Amino acid sequence: MIFPPILGALALAGAVRLSLDRLGWDRGLGELLVGLALALFAFAAFAYLAKLVRRPRVVVEDLRVLPGRAGLAALTMGGMAAAALLA
């Protein structure tokens, strides 16, 4: 699944934005990274939702194997990270 790397990108973007703010530097690069990471997360979540609409049993199939479970866990954590970045 693609969600674990996206979760890492969300966390990295948040860390860069916070670091630039704490150092007193221009936050532009941090905001750009946050925007890119959020757009990537939104696209991936929409694609998974479209997959879910086409095949409702995909969640059960993903929960059977460890990479699928990790992806679904990263999807939910990514939602929380995205909400934190938007707040």
mmCIF file of N, CA and C in Angstrom:
data_model
loop_
_atom_site.group_PDB
_atom_site.id
_atom_site.type_symbol
_atom_site.label_atom_id
_atom_site.label_comp_id
_atom_site.label_asym_id
_atom_site.label_seq_id
_atom_site.Cartn_x
_atom_site.Cartn_y
_atom_site.Cartn_z
ATOM 1 N N MET A 1 0.833 -1.181 0.000
ATOM 2 C CA MET A 1 0.000 0.000 0.000
ATOM 3 C C MET A 1 0.879 1.246 0.000
ATOM 4 N N ILE A 2 0.312 2.314 -0.400
ATOM 5 C CA ILE A 2 1.057 3.556 -0.553
ATOM 6 C C ILE A 2 0.954 4.459 0.674
ATOM 7 N N PHE A 3 0.087 4.124 1.611
ATOM 8 C CA PHE A 3 -0.155 5.043 2.718
ATOM 9 C C PHE A 3 0.981 5.169 3.724
ATOM 10 N N PRO A 4 1.771 4.148 4.027
ATOM 11 C CA PRO A 4 2.891 4.374 4.958
ATOM 12 C C PRO A 4 3.896 5.429 4.488
ATOM 13 N N PRO A 5 4.316 5.427 3.212
ATOM 14 C CA PRO A 5 5.215 6.517 2.790
ATOM 15 C C PRO A 5 4.546 7.893 2.807
ATOM 16 N N ILE A 6 3.255 7.933 2.531
ATOM 17 C CA ILE A 6 2.546 9.216 2.572
ATOM 18 C C ILE A 6 2.458 9.716 4.008
ATOM 19 N N LEU A 7 2.253 8.804 4.961
ATOM 20 C CA LEU A 7 2.257 9.195 6.371
ATOM 21 C C LEU A 7 3.614 9.779 6.744
ATOM 22 N N GLY A 8 4.687 9.184 6.252
ATOM 23 C CA GLY A 8 6.019 9.738 6.497
ATOM 24 C C GLY A 8 6.187 11.114 5.877
ATOM 25 N N ALA A 9 5.633 11.307 4.682
ATOM 26 C CA ALA A 9 5.720 12.618 4.032
ATOM 27 C C ALA A 9 4.942 13.673 4.817
ATOM 28 N N LEU A 10 3.788 13.294 5.348
ATOM 29 C CA LEU A 10 3.014 14.234 6.165
ATOM 30 C C LEU A 10 3.785 14.627 7.420
ATOM 31 N N ALA A 11 4.393 13.634 8.059
ATOM 32 C CA ALA A 11 5.161 13.924 9.276
ATOM 33 C C ALA A 11 6.383 14.782 8.967
ATOM 34 N N LEU A 12 7.068 14.477 7.885
ATOM 35 C CA LEU A 12 8.245 15.263 7.502
ATOM 36 C C LEU A 12 7.860 16.699 7.169
ATOM 37 N N ALA A 13 6.765 16.872 6.454
ATOM 38 C CA ALA A 13 6.317 18.222 6.117
ATOM 39 C C ALA A 13 5.969 19.010 7.375
ATOM 40 N N GLY A 14 5.314 18.360 8.318
ATOM 41 C CA GLY A 14 4.995 19.034 9.575
ATOM 42 C C GLY A 14 6.241 19.394 10.360
ATOM 43 N N ALA A 15 7.221 18.498 10.356
ATOM 44 C CA ALA A 15 8.468 18.767 11.077
ATOM 45 C C ALA A 15 9.241 19.915 10.434
ATOM 46 N N VAL A 16 9.269 19.967 9.111
ATOM 47 C CA VAL A 16 9.966 21.056 8.419
ATOM 48 C C VAL A 16 9.275 22.383 8.705
ATOM 49 N N ARG A 17 7.955 22.387 8.654
ATOM 50 C CA ARG A 17 7.221 23.629 8.927
ATOM 51 C C ARG A 17 7.467 24.107 10.357
ATOM 52 N N LEU A 18 7.438 23.196 11.306
ATOM 53 C CA LEU A 18 7.685 23.563 12.697
ATOM 54 C C LEU A 18 9.122 24.029 12.901
ATOM 55 N N SER A 19 10.076 23.349 12.267
ATOM 56 C CA SER A 19 11.490 23.731 12.406
ATOM 57 C C SER A 19 11.749 25.120 11.843
ATOM 58 N N LEU A 20 11.202 25.397 10.674
ATOM 59 C CA LEU A 20 11.396 26.717 10.075
ATOM 60 C C LEU A 20 10.775 27.805 10.944
ATOM 61 N N ASP A 21 9.640 27.498 11.544
ATOM 62 C CA ASP A 21 8.989 28.478 12.418
ATOM 63 C C ASP A 21 9.817 28.719 13.675
ATOM 64 N N ARG A 22 10.346 27.652 14.259
ATOM 65 C CA ARG A 22 11.142 27.797 15.486
ATOM 66 C C ARG A 22 12.463 28.515 15.228
ATOM 67 N N LEU A 23 13.029 28.323 14.041
ATOM 68 C CA LEU A 23 14.282 28.989 13.704
ATOM 69 C C LEU A 23 14.071 30.443 13.288
ATOM 70 N N GLY A 24 12.824 30.818 13.068
ATOM 71 C CA GLY A 24 12.533 32.186 12.676
ATOM 72 C C GLY A 24 12.757 32.450 11.196
ATOM 73 N N TRP A 25 12.866 31.398 10.411
ATOM 74 C CA TRP A 25 13.068 31.550 8.973
ATOM 75 C C TRP A 25 11.720 31.632 8.272
ATOM 76 N N ASP A 26 11.770 31.922 6.978
ATOM 77 C CA ASP A 26 10.559 32.015 6.171
ATOM 78 C C ASP A 26 9.868 30.652 6.123
ATOM 79 N N ARG A 27 8.561 30.632 6.368
ATOM 80 C CA ARG A 27 7.814 29.376 6.423
ATOM 81 C C ARG A 27 7.339 28.912 5.059
ATOM 82 N N GLY A 28 7.706 29.596 4.004
ATOM 83 C CA GLY A 28 7.198 29.281 2.674
ATOM 84 C C GLY A 28 7.481 27.861 2.223
ATOM 85 N N LEU A 29 8.704 27.406 2.403
ATOM 86 C CA LEU A 29 9.056 26.046 1.993
ATOM 87 C C LEU A 29 8.276 25.017 2.800
ATOM 88 N N GLY A 30 8.132 25.254 4.087
ATOM 89 C CA GLY A 30 7.366 24.335 4.929
ATOM 90 C C GLY A 30 5.909 24.262 4.514
ATOM 91 N N GLU A 31 5.329 25.412 4.207
ATOM 92 C CA GLU A 31 3.933 25.439 3.768
ATOM 93 C C GLU A 31 3.772 24.744 2.417
ATOM 94 N N LEU A 32 4.759 24.896 1.535
ATOM 95 C CA LEU A 32 4.722 24.212 0.249
ATOM 96 C C LEU A 32 4.757 22.702 0.445
ATOM 97 N N LEU A 33 5.639 22.225 1.307
ATOM 98 C CA LEU A 33 5.724 20.790 1.573
ATOM 99 C C LEU A 33 4.440 20.262 2.198
ATOM 100 N N VAL A 34 3.857 21.023 3.106
ATOM 101 C CA VAL A 34 2.594 20.611 3.719
ATOM 102 C C VAL A 34 1.504 20.518 2.655
ATOM 103 N N GLY A 35 1.432 21.499 1.780
ATOM 104 C CA GLY A 35 0.433 21.478 0.716
ATOM 105 C C GLY A 35 0.600 20.300 -0.223
ATOM 106 N N LEU A 36 1.842 20.010 -0.591
ATOM 107 C CA LEU A 36 2.095 18.868 -1.469
ATOM 108 C C LEU A 36 1.745 17.552 -0.789
ATOM 109 N N ALA A 37 2.121 17.408 0.467
ATOM 110 C CA ALA A 37 1.832 16.169 1.195
ATOM 111 C C ALA A 37 0.327 15.991 1.388
ATOM 112 N N LEU A 38 -0.375 17.079 1.689
ATOM 113 C CA LEU A 38 -1.824 16.987 1.856
ATOM 114 C C LEU A 38 -2.518 16.651 0.544
ATOM 115 N N ALA A 39 -2.049 17.222 -0.554
ATOM 116 C CA ALA A 39 -2.634 16.906 -1.855
ATOM 117 C C ALA A 39 -2.396 15.442 -2.215
ATOM 118 N N LEU A 40 -1.205 14.950 -1.942
ATOM 119 C CA LEU A 40 -0.899 13.545 -2.207
ATOM 120 C C LEU A 40 -1.766 12.633 -1.351
ATOM 121 N N PHE A 41 -1.930 12.967 -0.071
ATOM 122 C CA PHE A 41 -2.778 12.162 0.806
ATOM 123 C C PHE A 41 -4.229 12.181 0.326
ATOM 124 N N ALA A 42 -4.728 13.350 -0.048
ATOM 125 C CA ALA A 42 -6.113 13.455 -0.512
ATOM 126 C C ALA A 42 -6.329 12.635 -1.776
ATOM 127 N N PHE A 43 -5.373 12.666 -2.700
ATOM 128 C CA PHE A 43 -5.489 11.881 -3.924
ATOM 129 C C PHE A 43 -5.502 10.390 -3.618
ATOM 130 N N ALA A 44 -4.590 9.942 -2.756
ATOM 131 C CA ALA A 44 -4.513 8.516 -2.427
ATOM 132 C C ALA A 44 -5.760 8.059 -1.674
ATOM 133 N N ALA A 45 -6.261 8.876 -0.767
ATOM 134 C CA ALA A 45 -7.474 8.513 -0.028
ATOM 135 C C ALA A 45 -8.677 8.453 -0.968
ATOM 136 N N PHE A 46 -8.761 9.394 -1.905
ATOM 137 C CA PHE A 46 -9.846 9.362 -2.885
ATOM 138 C C PHE A 46 -9.743 8.126 -3.768
ATOM 139 N N ALA A 47 -8.532 7.769 -4.179
ATOM 140 C CA ALA A 47 -8.346 6.576 -5.006
ATOM 141 C C ALA A 47 -8.746 5.317 -4.245
ATOM 142 N N TYR A 48 -8.398 5.245 -2.954
ATOM 143 C CA TYR A 48 -8.792 4.078 -2.161
ATOM 144 C C TYR A 48 -10.305 4.049 -1.981
ATOM 145 N N LEU A 49 -10.926 5.213 -1.793
ATOM 146 C CA LEU A 49 -12.378 5.273 -1.675
ATOM 147 C C LEU A 49 -13.044 4.810 -2.971
ATOM 148 N N ALA A 50 -12.498 5.201 -4.112
ATOM 149 C CA ALA A 50 -13.036 4.750 -5.394
ATOM 150 C C ALA A 50 -12.886 3.238 -5.533
ATOM 151 N N LYS A 51 -11.767 2.709 -5.092
ATOM 152 C CA LYS A 51 -11.549 1.258 -5.110
ATOM 153 C C LYS A 51 -12.555 0.564 -4.197
ATOM 154 N N LEU A 52 -12.825 1.166 -3.052
ATOM 155 C CA LEU A 52 -13.771 0.608 -2.095
ATOM 156 C C LEU A 52 -15.194 0.618 -2.651
ATOM 157 N N VAL A 53 -15.557 1.654 -3.380
ATOM 158 C CA VAL A 53 -16.893 1.727 -3.975
ATOM 159 C C VAL A 53 -17.054 0.655 -5.043
ATOM 160 N N ARG A 54 -16.006 0.417 -5.812
ATOM 161 C CA ARG A 54 -16.077 -0.602 -6.870
ATOM 162 C C ARG A 54 -16.081 -2.014 -6.308
ATOM 163 N N ARG A 55 -15.272 -2.249 -5.267
ATOM 164 C CA ARG A 55 -15.177 -3.581 -4.661
ATOM 165 C C ARG A 55 -15.254 -3.441 -3.140
ATOM 166 N N PRO A 56 -16.440 -3.552 -2.571
ATOM 167 C CA PRO A 56 -16.586 -3.347 -1.120
ATOM 168 C C PRO A 56 -15.794 -4.334 -0.260
ATOM 169 N N ARG A 57 -15.476 -5.507 -0.779
ATOM 170 C CA ARG A 57 -14.736 -6.494 0.010
ATOM 171 C C ARG A 57 -13.242 -6.209 0.064
ATOM 172 N N VAL A 58 -12.804 -5.130 -0.530
ATOM 173 C CA VAL A 58 -11.372 -4.836 -0.561
ATOM 174 C C VAL A 58 -10.816 -4.606 0.843
ATOM 175 N N VAL A 59 -11.623 -4.092 1.746
ATOM 176 C CA VAL A 59 -11.149 -3.875 3.119
ATOM 177 C C VAL A 59 -10.872 -5.213 3.792
ATOM 178 N N VAL A 60 -11.764 -6.172 3.604
ATOM 179 C CA VAL A 60 -11.558 -7.505 4.184
ATOM 180 C C VAL A 60 -10.311 -8.148 3.590
ATOM 181 N N GLU A 61 -10.128 -7.989 2.288
ATOM 182 C CA GLU A 61 -8.936 -8.545 1.639
ATOM 183 C C GLU A 61 -7.665 -7.882 2.155
ATOM 184 N N ASP A 62 -7.712 -6.582 2.373
ATOM 185 C CA ASP A 62 -6.536 -5.873 2.881
ATOM 186 C C ASP A 62 -6.227 -6.247 4.328
ATOM 187 N N LEU A 63 -7.251 -6.567 5.098
ATOM 188 C CA LEU A 63 -7.028 -6.923 6.497
ATOM 189 C C LEU A 63 -6.460 -8.330 6.671
ATOM 190 N N ARG A 64 -6.484 -9.136 5.629
ATOM 191 C CA ARG A 64 -5.978 -10.508 5.727
ATOM 192 C C ARG A 64 -4.461 -10.579 5.781
ATOM 193 N N VAL A 65 -3.786 -9.654 5.160
ATOM 194 C CA VAL A 65 -2.320 -9.715 5.076
ATOM 195 C C VAL A 65 -1.719 -8.525 5.818
ATOM 196 N N LEU A 66 -0.501 -8.715 6.282
ATOM 197 C CA LEU A 66 0.151 -7.684 7.087
ATOM 198 C C LEU A 66 0.372 -6.367 6.331
ATOM 199 N N PRO A 67 0.843 -6.381 5.084
ATOM 200 C CA PRO A 67 1.010 -5.083 4.400
ATOM 201 C C PRO A 67 -0.308 -4.323 4.241
ATOM 202 N N GLY A 68 -1.392 -5.049 4.038
ATOM 203 C CA GLY A 68 -2.690 -4.391 3.930
ATOM 204 C C GLY A 68 -3.128 -3.770 5.237
ATOM 205 N N ARG A 69 -2.893 -4.490 6.337
ATOM 206 C CA ARG A 69 -3.230 -3.937 7.658
ATOM 207 C C ARG A 69 -2.391 -2.706 7.954
ATOM 208 N N ALA A 70 -1.116 -2.761 7.594
ATOM 209 C CA ALA A 70 -0.244 -1.599 7.813
ATOM 210 C C ALA A 70 -0.718 -0.413 6.976
ATOM 211 N N GLY A 71 -1.151 -0.679 5.765
ATOM 212 C CA GLY A 71 -1.644 0.397 4.915
ATOM 213 C C GLY A 71 -2.904 1.040 5.458
ATOM 214 N N LEU A 72 -3.832 0.216 5.942
ATOM 215 C CA LEU A 72 -5.059 0.774 6.512
ATOM 216 C C LEU A 72 -4.779 1.543 7.797
ATOM 217 N N ALA A 73 -3.847 1.047 8.605
ATOM 218 C CA ALA A 73 -3.473 1.781 9.819
ATOM 219 C C ALA A 73 -2.831 3.117 9.452
ATOM 220 N N ALA A 74 -1.974 3.111 8.427
ATOM 221 C CA ALA A 74 -1.339 4.357 7.995
ATOM 222 C C ALA A 74 -2.360 5.312 7.383
ATOM 223 N N LEU A 75 -3.399 4.768 6.751
ATOM 224 C CA LEU A 75 -4.466 5.618 6.212
ATOM 225 C C LEU A 75 -5.173 6.362 7.336
ATOM 226 N N THR A 76 -5.509 5.663 8.410
ATOM 227 C CA THR A 76 -6.192 6.334 9.512
ATOM 228 C C THR A 76 -5.265 7.320 10.222
ATOM 229 N N MET A 77 -4.017 6.933 10.432
ATOM 230 C CA MET A 77 -3.066 7.855 11.063
ATOM 231 C C MET A 77 -2.772 9.045 10.150
ATOM 232 N N GLY A 78 -2.746 8.795 8.847
ATOM 233 C CA GLY A 78 -2.549 9.886 7.900
ATOM 234 C C GLY A 78 -3.683 10.895 7.958
ATOM 235 N N GLY A 79 -4.900 10.407 8.164
ATOM 236 C CA GLY A 79 -6.029 11.316 8.341
ATOM 237 C C GLY A 79 -5.860 12.196 9.562
ATOM 238 N N MET A 80 -5.359 11.593 10.637
ATOM 239 C CA MET A 80 -5.119 12.380 11.855
ATOM 240 C C MET A 80 -3.986 13.380 11.650
ATOM 241 N N ALA A 81 -2.929 12.954 10.954
ATOM 242 C CA ALA A 81 -1.805 13.858 10.689
ATOM 243 C C ALA A 81 -2.236 14.995 9.764
ATOM 244 N N ALA A 82 -3.068 14.671 8.768
ATOM 245 C CA ALA A 82 -3.561 15.709 7.861
ATOM 246 C C ALA A 82 -4.414 16.722 8.619
ATOM 247 N N ALA A 83 -5.241 16.235 9.530
ATOM 248 C CA ALA A 83 -6.060 17.148 10.331
ATOM 249 C C ALA A 83 -5.186 18.038 11.209
ATOM 250 N N ALA A 84 -4.119 17.468 11.756
ATOM 251 C CA ALA A 84 -3.215 18.266 12.593
ATOM 252 C C ALA A 84 -2.497 19.329 11.766
ATOM 253 N N LEU A 85 -2.141 18.993 10.530
ATOM 254 C CA LEU A 85 -1.471 19.971 9.678
ATOM 255 C C LEU A 85 -2.424 21.085 9.247
ATOM 256 N N LEU A 86 -3.682 20.763 9.117
ATOM 257 C CA LEU A 86 -4.662 21.772 8.715
ATOM 258 C C LEU A 86 -5.090 22.666 9.872
ATOM 259 N N ALA A 87 -4.906 22.187 11.080
ATOM 260 C CA ALA A 87 -5.350 22.964 12.257
ATOM 261 C C ALA A 87 -4.437 24.142 12.517
#
